[in-house]
PDB file of C-alpha atoms in Angstrom:
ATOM      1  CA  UNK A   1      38.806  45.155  43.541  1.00 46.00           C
ATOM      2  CA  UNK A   2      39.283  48.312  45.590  1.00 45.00           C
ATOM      3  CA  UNK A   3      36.427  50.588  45.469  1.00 54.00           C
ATOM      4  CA  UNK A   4      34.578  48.030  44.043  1.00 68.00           C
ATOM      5  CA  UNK A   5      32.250  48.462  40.809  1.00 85.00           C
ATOM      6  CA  UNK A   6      28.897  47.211  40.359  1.00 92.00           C
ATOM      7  CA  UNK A   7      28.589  43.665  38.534  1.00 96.00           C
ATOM      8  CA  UNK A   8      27.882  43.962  35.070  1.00 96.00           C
ATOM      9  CA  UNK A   9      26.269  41.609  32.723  1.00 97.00           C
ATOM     10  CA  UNK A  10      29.406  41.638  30.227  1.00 97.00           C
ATOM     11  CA  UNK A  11      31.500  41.150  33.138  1.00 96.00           C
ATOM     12  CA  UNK A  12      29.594  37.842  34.726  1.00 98.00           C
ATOM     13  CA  UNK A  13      28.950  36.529  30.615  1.00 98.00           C
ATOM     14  CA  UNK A  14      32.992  37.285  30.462  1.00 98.00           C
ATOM     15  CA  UNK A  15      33.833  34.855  32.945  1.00 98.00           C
ATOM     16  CA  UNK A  16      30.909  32.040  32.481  1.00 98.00           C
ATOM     17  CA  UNK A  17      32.021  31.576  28.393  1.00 98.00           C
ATOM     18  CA  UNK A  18      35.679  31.595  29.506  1.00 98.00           C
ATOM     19  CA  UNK A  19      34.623  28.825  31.836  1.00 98.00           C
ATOM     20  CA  UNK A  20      33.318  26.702  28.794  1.00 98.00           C
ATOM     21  CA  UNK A  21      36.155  27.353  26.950  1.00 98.00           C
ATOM     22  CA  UNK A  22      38.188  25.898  29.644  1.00 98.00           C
ATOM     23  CA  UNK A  23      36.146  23.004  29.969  1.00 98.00           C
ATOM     24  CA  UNK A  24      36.174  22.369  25.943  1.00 98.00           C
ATOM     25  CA  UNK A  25      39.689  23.034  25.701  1.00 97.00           C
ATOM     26  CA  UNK A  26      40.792  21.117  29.176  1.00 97.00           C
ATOM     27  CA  UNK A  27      42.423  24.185  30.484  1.00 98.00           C
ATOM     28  CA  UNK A  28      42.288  23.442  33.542  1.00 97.00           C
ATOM     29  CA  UNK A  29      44.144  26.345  35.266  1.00 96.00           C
ATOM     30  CA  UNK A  30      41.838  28.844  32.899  1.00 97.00           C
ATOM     31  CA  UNK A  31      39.166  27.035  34.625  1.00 98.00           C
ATOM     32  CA  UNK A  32      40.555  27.488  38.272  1.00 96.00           C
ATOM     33  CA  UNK A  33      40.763  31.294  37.539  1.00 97.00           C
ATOM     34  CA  UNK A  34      36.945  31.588  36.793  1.00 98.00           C
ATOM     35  CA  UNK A  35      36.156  30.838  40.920  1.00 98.00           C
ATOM     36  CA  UNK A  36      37.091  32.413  43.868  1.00 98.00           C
ATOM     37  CA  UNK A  37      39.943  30.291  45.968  1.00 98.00           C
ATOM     38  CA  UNK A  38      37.511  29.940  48.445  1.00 98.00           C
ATOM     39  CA  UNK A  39      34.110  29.010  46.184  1.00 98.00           C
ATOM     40  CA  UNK A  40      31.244  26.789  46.896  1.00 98.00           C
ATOM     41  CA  UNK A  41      30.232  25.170  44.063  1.00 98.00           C
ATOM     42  CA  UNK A  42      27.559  22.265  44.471  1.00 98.00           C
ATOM     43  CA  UNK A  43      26.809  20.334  40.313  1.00 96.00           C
ATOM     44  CA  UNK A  44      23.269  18.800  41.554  1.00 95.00           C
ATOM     45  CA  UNK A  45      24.355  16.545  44.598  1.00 95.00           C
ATOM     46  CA  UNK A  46      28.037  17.208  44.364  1.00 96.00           C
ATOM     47  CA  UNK A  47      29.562  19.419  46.778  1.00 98.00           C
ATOM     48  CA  UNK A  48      32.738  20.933  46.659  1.00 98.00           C
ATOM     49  CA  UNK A  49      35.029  23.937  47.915  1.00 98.00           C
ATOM     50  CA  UNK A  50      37.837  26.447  46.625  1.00 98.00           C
ATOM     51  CA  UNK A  51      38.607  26.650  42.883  1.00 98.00           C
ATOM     52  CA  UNK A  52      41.554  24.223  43.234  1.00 98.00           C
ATOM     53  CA  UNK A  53      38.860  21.751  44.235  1.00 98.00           C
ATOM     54  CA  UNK A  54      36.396  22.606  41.170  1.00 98.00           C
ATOM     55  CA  UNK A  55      39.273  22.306  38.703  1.00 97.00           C
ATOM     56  CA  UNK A  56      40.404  18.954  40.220  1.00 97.00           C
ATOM     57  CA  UNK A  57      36.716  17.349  39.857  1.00 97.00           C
ATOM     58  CA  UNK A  58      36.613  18.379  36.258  1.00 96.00           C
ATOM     59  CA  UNK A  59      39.415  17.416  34.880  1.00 96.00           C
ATOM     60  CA  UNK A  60      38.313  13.803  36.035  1.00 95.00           C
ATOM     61  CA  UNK A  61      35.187  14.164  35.248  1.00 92.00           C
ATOM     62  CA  UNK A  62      35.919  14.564  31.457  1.00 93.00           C
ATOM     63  CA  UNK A  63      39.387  12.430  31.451  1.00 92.00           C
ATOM     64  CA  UNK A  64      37.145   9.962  29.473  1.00 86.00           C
ATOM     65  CA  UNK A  65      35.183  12.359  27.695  1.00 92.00           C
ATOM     66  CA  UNK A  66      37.022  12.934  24.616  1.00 91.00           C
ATOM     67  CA  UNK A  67      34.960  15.606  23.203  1.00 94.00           C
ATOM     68  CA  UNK A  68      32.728  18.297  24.504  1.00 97.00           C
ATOM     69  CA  UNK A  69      30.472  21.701  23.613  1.00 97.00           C
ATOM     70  CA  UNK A  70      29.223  24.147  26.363  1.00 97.00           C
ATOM     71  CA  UNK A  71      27.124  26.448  25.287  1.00 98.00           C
ATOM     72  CA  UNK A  72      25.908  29.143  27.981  1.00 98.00           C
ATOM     73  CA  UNK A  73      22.917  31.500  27.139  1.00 98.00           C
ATOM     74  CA  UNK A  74      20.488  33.844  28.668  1.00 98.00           C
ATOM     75  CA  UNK A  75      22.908  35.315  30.897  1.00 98.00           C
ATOM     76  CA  UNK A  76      20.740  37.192  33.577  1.00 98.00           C
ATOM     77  CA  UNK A  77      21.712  39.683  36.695  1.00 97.00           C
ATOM     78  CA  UNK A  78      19.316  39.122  39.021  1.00 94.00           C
ATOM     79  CA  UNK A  79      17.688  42.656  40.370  1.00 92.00           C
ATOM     80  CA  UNK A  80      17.213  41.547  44.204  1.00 93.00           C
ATOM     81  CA  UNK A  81      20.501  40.527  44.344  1.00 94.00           C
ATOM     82  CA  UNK A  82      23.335  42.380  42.853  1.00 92.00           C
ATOM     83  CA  UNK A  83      26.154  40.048  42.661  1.00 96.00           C
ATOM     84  CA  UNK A  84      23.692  36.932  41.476  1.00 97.00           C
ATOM     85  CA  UNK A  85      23.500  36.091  37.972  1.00 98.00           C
ATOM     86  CA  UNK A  86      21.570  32.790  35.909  1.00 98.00           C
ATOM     87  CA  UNK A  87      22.621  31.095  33.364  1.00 98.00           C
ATOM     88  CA  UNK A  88      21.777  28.685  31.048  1.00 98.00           C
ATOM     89  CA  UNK A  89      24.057  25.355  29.845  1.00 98.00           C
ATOM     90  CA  UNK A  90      23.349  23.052  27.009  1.00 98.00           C
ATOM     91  CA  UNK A  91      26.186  20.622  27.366  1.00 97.00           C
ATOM     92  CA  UNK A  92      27.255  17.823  24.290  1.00 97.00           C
ATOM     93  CA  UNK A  93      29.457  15.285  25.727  1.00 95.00           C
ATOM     94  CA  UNK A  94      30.942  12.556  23.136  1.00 94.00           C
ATOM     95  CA  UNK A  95      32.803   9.578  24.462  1.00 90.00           C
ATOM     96  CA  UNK A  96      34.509   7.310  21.737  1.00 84.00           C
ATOM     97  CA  UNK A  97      33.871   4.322  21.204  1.00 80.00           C
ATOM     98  CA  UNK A  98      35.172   1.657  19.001  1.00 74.00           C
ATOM     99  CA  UNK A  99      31.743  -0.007  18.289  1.00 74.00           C
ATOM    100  CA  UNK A 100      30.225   3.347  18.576  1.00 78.00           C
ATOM    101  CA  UNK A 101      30.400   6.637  20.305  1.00 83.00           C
ATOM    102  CA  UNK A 102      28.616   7.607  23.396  1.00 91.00           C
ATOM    103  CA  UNK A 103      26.577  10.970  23.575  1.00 93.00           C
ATOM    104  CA  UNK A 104      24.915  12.452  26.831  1.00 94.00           C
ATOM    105  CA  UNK A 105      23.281  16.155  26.057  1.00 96.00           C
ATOM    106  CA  UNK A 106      22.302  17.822  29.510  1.00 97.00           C
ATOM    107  CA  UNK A 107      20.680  21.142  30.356  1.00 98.00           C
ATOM    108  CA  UNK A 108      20.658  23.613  33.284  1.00 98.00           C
ATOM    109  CA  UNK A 109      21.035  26.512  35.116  1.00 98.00           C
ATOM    110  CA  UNK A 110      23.863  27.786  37.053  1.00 98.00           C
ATOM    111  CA  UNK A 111      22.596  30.114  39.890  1.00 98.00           C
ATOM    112  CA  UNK A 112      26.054  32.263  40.752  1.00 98.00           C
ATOM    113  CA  UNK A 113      27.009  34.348  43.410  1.00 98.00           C
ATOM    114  CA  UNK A 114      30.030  36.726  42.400  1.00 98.00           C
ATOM    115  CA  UNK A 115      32.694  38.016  44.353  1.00 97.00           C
ATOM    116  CA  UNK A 116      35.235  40.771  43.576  1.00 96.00           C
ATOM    117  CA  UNK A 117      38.998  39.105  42.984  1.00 95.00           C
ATOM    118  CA  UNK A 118      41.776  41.440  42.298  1.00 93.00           C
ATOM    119  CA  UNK A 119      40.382  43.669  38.969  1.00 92.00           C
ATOM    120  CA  UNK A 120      37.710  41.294  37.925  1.00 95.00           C
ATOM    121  CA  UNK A 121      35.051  39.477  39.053  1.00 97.00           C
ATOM    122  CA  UNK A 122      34.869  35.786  39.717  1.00 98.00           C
ATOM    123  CA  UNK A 123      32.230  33.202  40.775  1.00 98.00           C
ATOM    124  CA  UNK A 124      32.129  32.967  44.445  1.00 98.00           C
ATOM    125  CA  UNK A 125      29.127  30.223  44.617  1.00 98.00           C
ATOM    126  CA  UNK A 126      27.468  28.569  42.396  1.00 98.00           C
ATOM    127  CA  UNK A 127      24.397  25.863  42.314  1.00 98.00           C
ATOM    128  CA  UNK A 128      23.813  23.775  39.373  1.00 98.00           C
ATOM    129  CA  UNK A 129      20.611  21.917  38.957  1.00 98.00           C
ATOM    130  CA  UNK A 130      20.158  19.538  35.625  1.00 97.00           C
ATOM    131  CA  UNK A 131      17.068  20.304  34.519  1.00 98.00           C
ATOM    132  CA  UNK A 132      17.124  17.436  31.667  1.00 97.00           C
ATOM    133  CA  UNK A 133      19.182  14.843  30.241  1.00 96.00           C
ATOM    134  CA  UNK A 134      19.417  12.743  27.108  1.00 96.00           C
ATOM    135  CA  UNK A 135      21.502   9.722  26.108  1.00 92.00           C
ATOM    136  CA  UNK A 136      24.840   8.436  28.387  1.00 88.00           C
ATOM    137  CA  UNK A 137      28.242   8.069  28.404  1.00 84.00           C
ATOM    138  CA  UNK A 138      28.268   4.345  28.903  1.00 77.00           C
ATOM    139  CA  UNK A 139      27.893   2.273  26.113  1.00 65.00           C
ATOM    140  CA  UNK A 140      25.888  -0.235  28.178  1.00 64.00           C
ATOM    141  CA  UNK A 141      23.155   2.162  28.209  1.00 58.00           C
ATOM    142  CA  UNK A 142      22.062   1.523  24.756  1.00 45.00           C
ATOM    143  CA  UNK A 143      21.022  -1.871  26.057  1.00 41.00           C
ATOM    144  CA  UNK A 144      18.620  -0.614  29.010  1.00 41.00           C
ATOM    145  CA  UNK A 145      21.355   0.230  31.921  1.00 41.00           C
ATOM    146  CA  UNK A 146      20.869   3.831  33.295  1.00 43.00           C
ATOM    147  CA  UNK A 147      24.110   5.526  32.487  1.00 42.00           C
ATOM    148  CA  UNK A 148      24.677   8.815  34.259  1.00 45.00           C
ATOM    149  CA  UNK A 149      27.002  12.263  33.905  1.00 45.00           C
ATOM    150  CA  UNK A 150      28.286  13.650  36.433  1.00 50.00           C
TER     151      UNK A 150
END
């Protein structure tokens, strides 16, 4: 972005519900386009780098996941930092089941650092932390086994 503008709040909440989308719609070159091709991006433990690499992981992450609904809210600039935003996620993930279908809800926050990238901006780090979980994927779970997301 030459002669770069300030981030903006519409331009940050822009990019993070197009990043749902993707994820909802398993657009997965939509969602490559929301990072930087030379992010960080670290979901809780995970670690990974460039948006090729973010793309990659979630497309296989929800290969089994037949149905899902991100939901992003309180979209916040943070004043000490001007290219740092948080955001909220409420995620519904439903697996299918013959017997019965699997649901795992989780919540967090996204802390993102934003880059400029041509005429737009686009996520340039980003830490995820679950704050809270409920339910699993695995349909083993509903008999006492610990069945986790991501």
């Amino acid at each position: 972005m030459t002669g770069a503008r300030p981030l903006a709040l519409a331009d940050a909440t822009e990019v993070l519900l197009e990043y749902a989308a993707a994820i909802d719609e398993r657009d997965w070159g939509r969602l490559h386009h929301c990072f930087t091709p030379d992010c960080t991006v670290r979901y809780d433990d995970r670690r990974l780098t460039g948006s090729t690499a973010v793309a990659e992981f979630m497309g296989r992450v929800h290969r089994r996941i037949q149905s899902t609904l991100h939901r992003i809210t309180n979209v916040r600039l943070d004043p000490s930092a001007p290219t740092a935003t948080t955001a909220y996620v409420d995620a519904i993930l439903i697996r299918r089941h013959p017997a019965a279908d699997s649901v795992l809800r989780v919540a967090g926050v996204y802390h993102d650092t934003w880059a400029p990238f041509g005429d737009e901006w686009r996520i340039a780090q980003r830490h995820y932390r679950t704050i809270w979980r409920e339910g699993s994927l695995d349909p083993a779970a509903s008999r006492g086994q610990d069945g986790r997301g991501f």
